[in-house]
PDB file of C-alpha atoms in Angstrom:
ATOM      1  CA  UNK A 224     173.464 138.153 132.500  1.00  0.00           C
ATOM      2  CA  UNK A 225     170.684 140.285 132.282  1.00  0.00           C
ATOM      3  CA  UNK A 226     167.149 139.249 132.327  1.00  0.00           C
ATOM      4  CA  UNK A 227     166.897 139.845 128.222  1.00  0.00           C
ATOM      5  CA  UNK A 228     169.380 137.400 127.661  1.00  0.00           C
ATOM      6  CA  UNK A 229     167.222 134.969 129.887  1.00  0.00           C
ATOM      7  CA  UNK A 230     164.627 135.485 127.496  1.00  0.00           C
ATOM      8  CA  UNK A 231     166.191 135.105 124.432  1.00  0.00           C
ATOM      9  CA  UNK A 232     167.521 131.791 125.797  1.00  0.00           C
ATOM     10  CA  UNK A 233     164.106 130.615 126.849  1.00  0.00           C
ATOM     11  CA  UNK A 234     162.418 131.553 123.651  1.00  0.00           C
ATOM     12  CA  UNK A 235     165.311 129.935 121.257  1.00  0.00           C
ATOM     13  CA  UNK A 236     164.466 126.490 123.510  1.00  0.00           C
ATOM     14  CA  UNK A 237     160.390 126.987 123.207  1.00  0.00           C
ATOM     15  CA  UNK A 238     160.770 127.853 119.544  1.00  0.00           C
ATOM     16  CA  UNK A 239     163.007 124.837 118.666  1.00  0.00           C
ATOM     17  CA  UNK A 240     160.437 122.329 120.841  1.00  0.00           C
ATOM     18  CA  UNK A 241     157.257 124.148 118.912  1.00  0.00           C
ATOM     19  CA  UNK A 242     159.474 123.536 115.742  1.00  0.00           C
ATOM     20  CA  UNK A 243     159.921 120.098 116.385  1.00  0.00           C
ATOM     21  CA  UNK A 244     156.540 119.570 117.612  1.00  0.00           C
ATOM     22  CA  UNK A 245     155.404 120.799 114.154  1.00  0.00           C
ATOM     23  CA  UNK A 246     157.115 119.031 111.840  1.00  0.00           C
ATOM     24  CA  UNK A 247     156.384 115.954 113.865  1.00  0.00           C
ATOM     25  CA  UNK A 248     152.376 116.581 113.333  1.00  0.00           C
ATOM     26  CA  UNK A 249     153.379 117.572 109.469  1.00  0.00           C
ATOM     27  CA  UNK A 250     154.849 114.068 109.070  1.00  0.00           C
ATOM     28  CA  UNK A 251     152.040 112.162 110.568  1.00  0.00           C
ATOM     29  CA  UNK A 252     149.533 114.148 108.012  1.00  0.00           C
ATOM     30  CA  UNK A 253     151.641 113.564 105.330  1.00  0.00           C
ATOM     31  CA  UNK A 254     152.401 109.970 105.844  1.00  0.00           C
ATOM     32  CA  UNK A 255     149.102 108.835 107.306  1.00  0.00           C
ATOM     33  CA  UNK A 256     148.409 105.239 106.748  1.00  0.00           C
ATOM     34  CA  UNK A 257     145.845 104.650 104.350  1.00  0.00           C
ATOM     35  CA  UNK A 258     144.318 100.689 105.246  1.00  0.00           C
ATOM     36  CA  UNK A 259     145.269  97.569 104.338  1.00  0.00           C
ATOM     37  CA  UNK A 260     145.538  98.068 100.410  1.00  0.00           C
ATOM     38  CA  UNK A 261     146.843  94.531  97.882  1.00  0.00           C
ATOM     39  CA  UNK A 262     149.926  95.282  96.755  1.00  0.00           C
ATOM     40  CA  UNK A 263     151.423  93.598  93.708  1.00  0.00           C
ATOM     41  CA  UNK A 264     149.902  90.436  92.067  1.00  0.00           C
ATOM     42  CA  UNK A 265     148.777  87.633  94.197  1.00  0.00           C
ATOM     43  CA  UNK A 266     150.244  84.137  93.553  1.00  0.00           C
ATOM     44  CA  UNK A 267     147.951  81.099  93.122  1.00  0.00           C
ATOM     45  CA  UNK A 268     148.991  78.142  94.314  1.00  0.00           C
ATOM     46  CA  UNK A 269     147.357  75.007  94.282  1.00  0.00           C
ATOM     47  CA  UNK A 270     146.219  73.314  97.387  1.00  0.00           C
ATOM     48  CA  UNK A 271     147.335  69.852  97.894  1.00  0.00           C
ATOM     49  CA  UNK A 272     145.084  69.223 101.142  1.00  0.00           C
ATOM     50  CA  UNK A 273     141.943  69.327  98.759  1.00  0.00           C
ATOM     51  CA  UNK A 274     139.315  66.592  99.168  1.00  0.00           C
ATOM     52  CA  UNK A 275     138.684  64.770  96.006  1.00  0.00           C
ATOM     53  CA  UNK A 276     135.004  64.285  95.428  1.00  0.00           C
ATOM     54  CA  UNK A 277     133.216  60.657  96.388  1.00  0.00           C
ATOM     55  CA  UNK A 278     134.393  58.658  93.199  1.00  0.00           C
ATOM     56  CA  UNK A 279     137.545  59.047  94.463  1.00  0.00           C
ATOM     57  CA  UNK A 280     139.013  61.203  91.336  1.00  0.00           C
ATOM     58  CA  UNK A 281     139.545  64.728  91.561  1.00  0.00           C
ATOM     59  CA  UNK A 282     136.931  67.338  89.687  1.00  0.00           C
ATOM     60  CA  UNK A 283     137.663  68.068  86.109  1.00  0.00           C
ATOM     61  CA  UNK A 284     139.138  71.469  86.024  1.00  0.00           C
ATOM     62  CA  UNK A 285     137.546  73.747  82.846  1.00  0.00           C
ATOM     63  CA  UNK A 286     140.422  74.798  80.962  1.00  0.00           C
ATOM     64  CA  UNK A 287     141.258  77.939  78.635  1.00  0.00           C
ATOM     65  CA  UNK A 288     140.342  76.101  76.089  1.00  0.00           C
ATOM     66  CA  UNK A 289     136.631  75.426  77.563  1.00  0.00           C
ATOM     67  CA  UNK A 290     135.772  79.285  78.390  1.00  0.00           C
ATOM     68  CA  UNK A 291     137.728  81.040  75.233  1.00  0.00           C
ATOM     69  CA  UNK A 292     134.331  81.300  73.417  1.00  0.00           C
ATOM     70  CA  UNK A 293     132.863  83.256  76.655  1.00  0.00           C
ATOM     71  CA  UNK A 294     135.934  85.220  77.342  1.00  0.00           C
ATOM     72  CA  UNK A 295     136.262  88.789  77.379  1.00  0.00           C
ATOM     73  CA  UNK A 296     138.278  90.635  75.336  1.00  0.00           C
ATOM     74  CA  UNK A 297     138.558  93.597  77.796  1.00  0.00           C
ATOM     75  CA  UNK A 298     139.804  91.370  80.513  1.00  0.00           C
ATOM     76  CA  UNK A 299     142.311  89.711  78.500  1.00  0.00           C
ATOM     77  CA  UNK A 300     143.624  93.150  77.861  1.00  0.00           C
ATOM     78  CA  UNK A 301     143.899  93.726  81.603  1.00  0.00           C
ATOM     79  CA  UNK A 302     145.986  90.597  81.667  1.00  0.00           C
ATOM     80  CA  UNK A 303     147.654  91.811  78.646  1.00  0.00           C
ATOM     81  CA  UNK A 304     149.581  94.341  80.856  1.00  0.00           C
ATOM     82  CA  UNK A 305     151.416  91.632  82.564  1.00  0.00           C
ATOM     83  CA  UNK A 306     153.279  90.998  79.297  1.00  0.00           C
ATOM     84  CA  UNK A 307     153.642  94.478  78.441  1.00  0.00           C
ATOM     85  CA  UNK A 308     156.870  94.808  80.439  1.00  0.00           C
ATOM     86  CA  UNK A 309     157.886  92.464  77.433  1.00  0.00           C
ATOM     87  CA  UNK A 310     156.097  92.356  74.365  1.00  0.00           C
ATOM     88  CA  UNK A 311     153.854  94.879  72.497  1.00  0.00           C
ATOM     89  CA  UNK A 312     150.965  94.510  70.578  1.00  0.00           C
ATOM     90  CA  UNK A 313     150.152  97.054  68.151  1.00  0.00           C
ATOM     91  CA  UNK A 314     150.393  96.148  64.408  1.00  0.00           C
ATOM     92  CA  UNK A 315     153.953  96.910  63.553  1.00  0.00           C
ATOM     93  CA  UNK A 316     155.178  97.495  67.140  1.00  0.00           C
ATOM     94  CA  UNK A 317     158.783  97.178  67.566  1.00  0.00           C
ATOM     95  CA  UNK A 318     160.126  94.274  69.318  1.00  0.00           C
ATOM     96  CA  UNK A 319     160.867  94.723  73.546  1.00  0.00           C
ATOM     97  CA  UNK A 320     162.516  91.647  75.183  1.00  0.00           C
ATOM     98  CA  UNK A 321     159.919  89.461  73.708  1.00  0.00           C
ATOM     99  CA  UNK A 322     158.676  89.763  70.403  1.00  0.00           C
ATOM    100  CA  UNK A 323     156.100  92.117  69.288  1.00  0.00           C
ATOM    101  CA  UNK A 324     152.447  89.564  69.822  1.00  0.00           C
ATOM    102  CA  UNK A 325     150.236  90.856  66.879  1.00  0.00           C
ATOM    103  CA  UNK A 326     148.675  88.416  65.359  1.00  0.00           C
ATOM    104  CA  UNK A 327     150.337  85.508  67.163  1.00  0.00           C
ATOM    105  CA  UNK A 328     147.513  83.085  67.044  1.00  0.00           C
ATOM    106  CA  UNK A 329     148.129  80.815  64.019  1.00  0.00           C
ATOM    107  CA  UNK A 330     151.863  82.132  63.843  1.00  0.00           C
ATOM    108  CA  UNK A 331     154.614  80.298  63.240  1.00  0.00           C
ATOM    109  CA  UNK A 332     156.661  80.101  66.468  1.00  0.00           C
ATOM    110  CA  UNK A 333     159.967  81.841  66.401  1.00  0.00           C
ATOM    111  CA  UNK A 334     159.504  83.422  62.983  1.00  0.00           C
ATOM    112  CA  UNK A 335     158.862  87.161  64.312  1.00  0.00           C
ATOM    113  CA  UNK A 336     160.765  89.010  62.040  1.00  0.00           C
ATOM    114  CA  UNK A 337     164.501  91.190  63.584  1.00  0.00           C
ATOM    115  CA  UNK A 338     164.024  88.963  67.198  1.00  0.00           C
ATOM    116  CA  UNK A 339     166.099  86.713  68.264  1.00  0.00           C
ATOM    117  CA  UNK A 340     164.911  84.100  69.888  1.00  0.00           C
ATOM    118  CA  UNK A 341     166.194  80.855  72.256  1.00  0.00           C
ATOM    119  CA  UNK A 342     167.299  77.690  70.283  1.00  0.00           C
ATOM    120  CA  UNK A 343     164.408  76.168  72.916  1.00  0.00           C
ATOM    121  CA  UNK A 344     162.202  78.125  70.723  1.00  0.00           C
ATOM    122  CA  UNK A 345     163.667  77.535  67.439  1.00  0.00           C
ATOM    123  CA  UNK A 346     163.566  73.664  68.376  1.00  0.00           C
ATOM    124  CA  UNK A 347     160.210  73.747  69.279  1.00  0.00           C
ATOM    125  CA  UNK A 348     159.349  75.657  66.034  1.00  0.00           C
ATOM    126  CA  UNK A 349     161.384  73.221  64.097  1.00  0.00           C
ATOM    127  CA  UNK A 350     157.955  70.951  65.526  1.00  0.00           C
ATOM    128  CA  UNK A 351     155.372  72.387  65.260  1.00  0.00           C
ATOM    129  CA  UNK A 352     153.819  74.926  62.463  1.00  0.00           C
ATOM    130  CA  UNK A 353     151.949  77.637  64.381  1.00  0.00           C
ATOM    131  CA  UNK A 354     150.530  78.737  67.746  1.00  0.00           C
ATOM    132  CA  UNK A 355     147.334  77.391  68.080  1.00  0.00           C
ATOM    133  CA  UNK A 356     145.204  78.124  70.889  1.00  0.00           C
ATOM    134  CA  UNK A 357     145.956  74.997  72.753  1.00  0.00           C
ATOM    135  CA  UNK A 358     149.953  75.444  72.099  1.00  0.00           C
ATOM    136  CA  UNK A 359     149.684  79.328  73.780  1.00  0.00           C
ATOM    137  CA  UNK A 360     147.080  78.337  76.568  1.00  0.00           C
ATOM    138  CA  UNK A 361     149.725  75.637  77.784  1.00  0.00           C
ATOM    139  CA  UNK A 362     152.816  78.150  77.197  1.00  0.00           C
ATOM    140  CA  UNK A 363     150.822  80.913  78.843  1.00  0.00           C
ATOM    141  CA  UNK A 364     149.932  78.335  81.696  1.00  0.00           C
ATOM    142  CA  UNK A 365     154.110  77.542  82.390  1.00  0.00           C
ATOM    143  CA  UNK A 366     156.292  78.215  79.665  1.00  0.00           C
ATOM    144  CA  UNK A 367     159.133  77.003  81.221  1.00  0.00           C
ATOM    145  CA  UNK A 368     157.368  73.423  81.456  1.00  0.00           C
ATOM    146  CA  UNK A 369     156.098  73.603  77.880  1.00  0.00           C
ATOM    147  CA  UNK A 370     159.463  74.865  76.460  1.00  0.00           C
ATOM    148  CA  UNK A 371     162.029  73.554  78.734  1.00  0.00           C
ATOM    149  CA  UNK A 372     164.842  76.200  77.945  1.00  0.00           C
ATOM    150  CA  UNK A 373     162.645  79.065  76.465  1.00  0.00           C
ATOM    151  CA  UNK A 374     163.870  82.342  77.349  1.00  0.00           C
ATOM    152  CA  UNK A 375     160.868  83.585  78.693  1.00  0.00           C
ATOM    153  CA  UNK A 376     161.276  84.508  82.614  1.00  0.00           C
ATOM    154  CA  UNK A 377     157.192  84.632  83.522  1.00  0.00           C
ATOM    155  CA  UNK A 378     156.369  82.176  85.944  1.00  0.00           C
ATOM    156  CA  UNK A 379     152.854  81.291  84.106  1.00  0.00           C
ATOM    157  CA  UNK A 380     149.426  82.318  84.321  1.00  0.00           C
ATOM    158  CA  UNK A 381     146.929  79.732  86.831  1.00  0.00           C
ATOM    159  CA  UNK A 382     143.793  80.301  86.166  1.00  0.00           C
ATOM    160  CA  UNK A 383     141.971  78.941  83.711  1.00  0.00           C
ATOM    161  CA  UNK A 384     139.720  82.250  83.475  1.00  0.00           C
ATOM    162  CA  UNK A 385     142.816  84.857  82.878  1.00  0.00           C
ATOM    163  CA  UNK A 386     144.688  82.305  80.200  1.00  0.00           C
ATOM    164  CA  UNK A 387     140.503  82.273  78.420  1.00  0.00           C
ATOM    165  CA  UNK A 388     140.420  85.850  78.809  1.00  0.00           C
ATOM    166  CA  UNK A 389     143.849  86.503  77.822  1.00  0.00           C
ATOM    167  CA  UNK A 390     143.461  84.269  74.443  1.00  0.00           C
ATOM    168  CA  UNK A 391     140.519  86.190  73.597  1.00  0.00           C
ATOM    169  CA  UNK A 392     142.455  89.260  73.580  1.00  0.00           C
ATOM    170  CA  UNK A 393     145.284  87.830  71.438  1.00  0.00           C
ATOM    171  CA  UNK A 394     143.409  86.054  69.075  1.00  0.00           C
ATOM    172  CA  UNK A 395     141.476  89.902  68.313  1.00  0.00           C
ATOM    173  CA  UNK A 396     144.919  91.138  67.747  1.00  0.00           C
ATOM    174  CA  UNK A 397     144.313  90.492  64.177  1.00  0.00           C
ATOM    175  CA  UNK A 398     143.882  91.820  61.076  1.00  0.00           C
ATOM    176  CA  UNK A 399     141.359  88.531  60.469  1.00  0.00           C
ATOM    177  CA  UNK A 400     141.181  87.027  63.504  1.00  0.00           C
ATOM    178  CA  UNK A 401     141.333  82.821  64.116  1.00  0.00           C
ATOM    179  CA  UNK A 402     138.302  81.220  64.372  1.00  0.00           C
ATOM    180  CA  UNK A 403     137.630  79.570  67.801  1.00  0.00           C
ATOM    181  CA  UNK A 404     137.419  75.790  67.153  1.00  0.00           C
TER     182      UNK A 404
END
């Protein structure tokens, strides 16, 4: 072998270790961490090592109920998009896996018109006349525990704040909306 063949040889090798050099720094730019970023929604969960206050009695926790009047109706449609997945809310929206939620407040439960819903929810219907705002902040809260059987998959909305905020938004979904009580 000549000493052009030597060189061919010698630049195939540098080319294919500049090559792999390259796309090695092309990789890092492109996939460059970015910091420690939240993903998903965090999960409250109540802490059980909490002191109770001197009397002996734990505080008295504001509910929903206590903060709807307060509550913003831009917030609760932040929360909204948690259910979205689910349910719409435009007037005349079709129906997703849940029923469409216009005007839900003062509804009667499990009368949605072309859904189908759980008996759980028909039984619970059968009970009680409409969704009031103390019937959806509990449902909202845990709806398995408040409808044993219901359909619904969500695992509940904790704070107090979110439920307030979220009621706010449903209760504007409304033609007329329900007065706060």
């Amino acid at each position: 072998m000549d000493s052009f063949e030597w060189n061919k040889i010698a630049a195939a090798i540098l080319f294919a270790l500049v090559t792999f050099m390259g796309i090695g720094i092309l990789t890092d730019i492109i996939f460059a961490p970015h910091g420690e970023q939240k993903r998903g929604y965090q999960i409250e969960v109540a802490d059980a090592s909490a002191p109770a206050d001197a009397g002996g009695e734990a505080p008295v926790e504001e509910t929903a109920l206590d903060l709807l009047a307060s509550a913003s109706v831009d917030k609760g449609k932040k929360q909204a998009k948690k259910c979205a997945a689910c349910h719409s809310f435009d007037e005349g929206g079709k129906n997703k896996v849940g029923p469409n939620l216009w005007e839900i407040v003062n509804r009667t439960p499990a009368a949605h018109e072309g859904f189908s819903y759980s008996t759980a929810m028909k039984e619970y219907a059968a009970a009680n006349p409409a969704w009031t705002f103390e019937q959806l902040d509990e449902f909202i809260k845990n709806p398995k525990a408040h409808i044993p059987g219901t359909a619904m998959s969500y695992g509940g909305m904790k704070k107090a704040k979110d439920r307030a905020a979220l009621l706010a938004y449903l209760r504007s979904l409304s033609a007329s909306p329900a007065p706060i009580n």
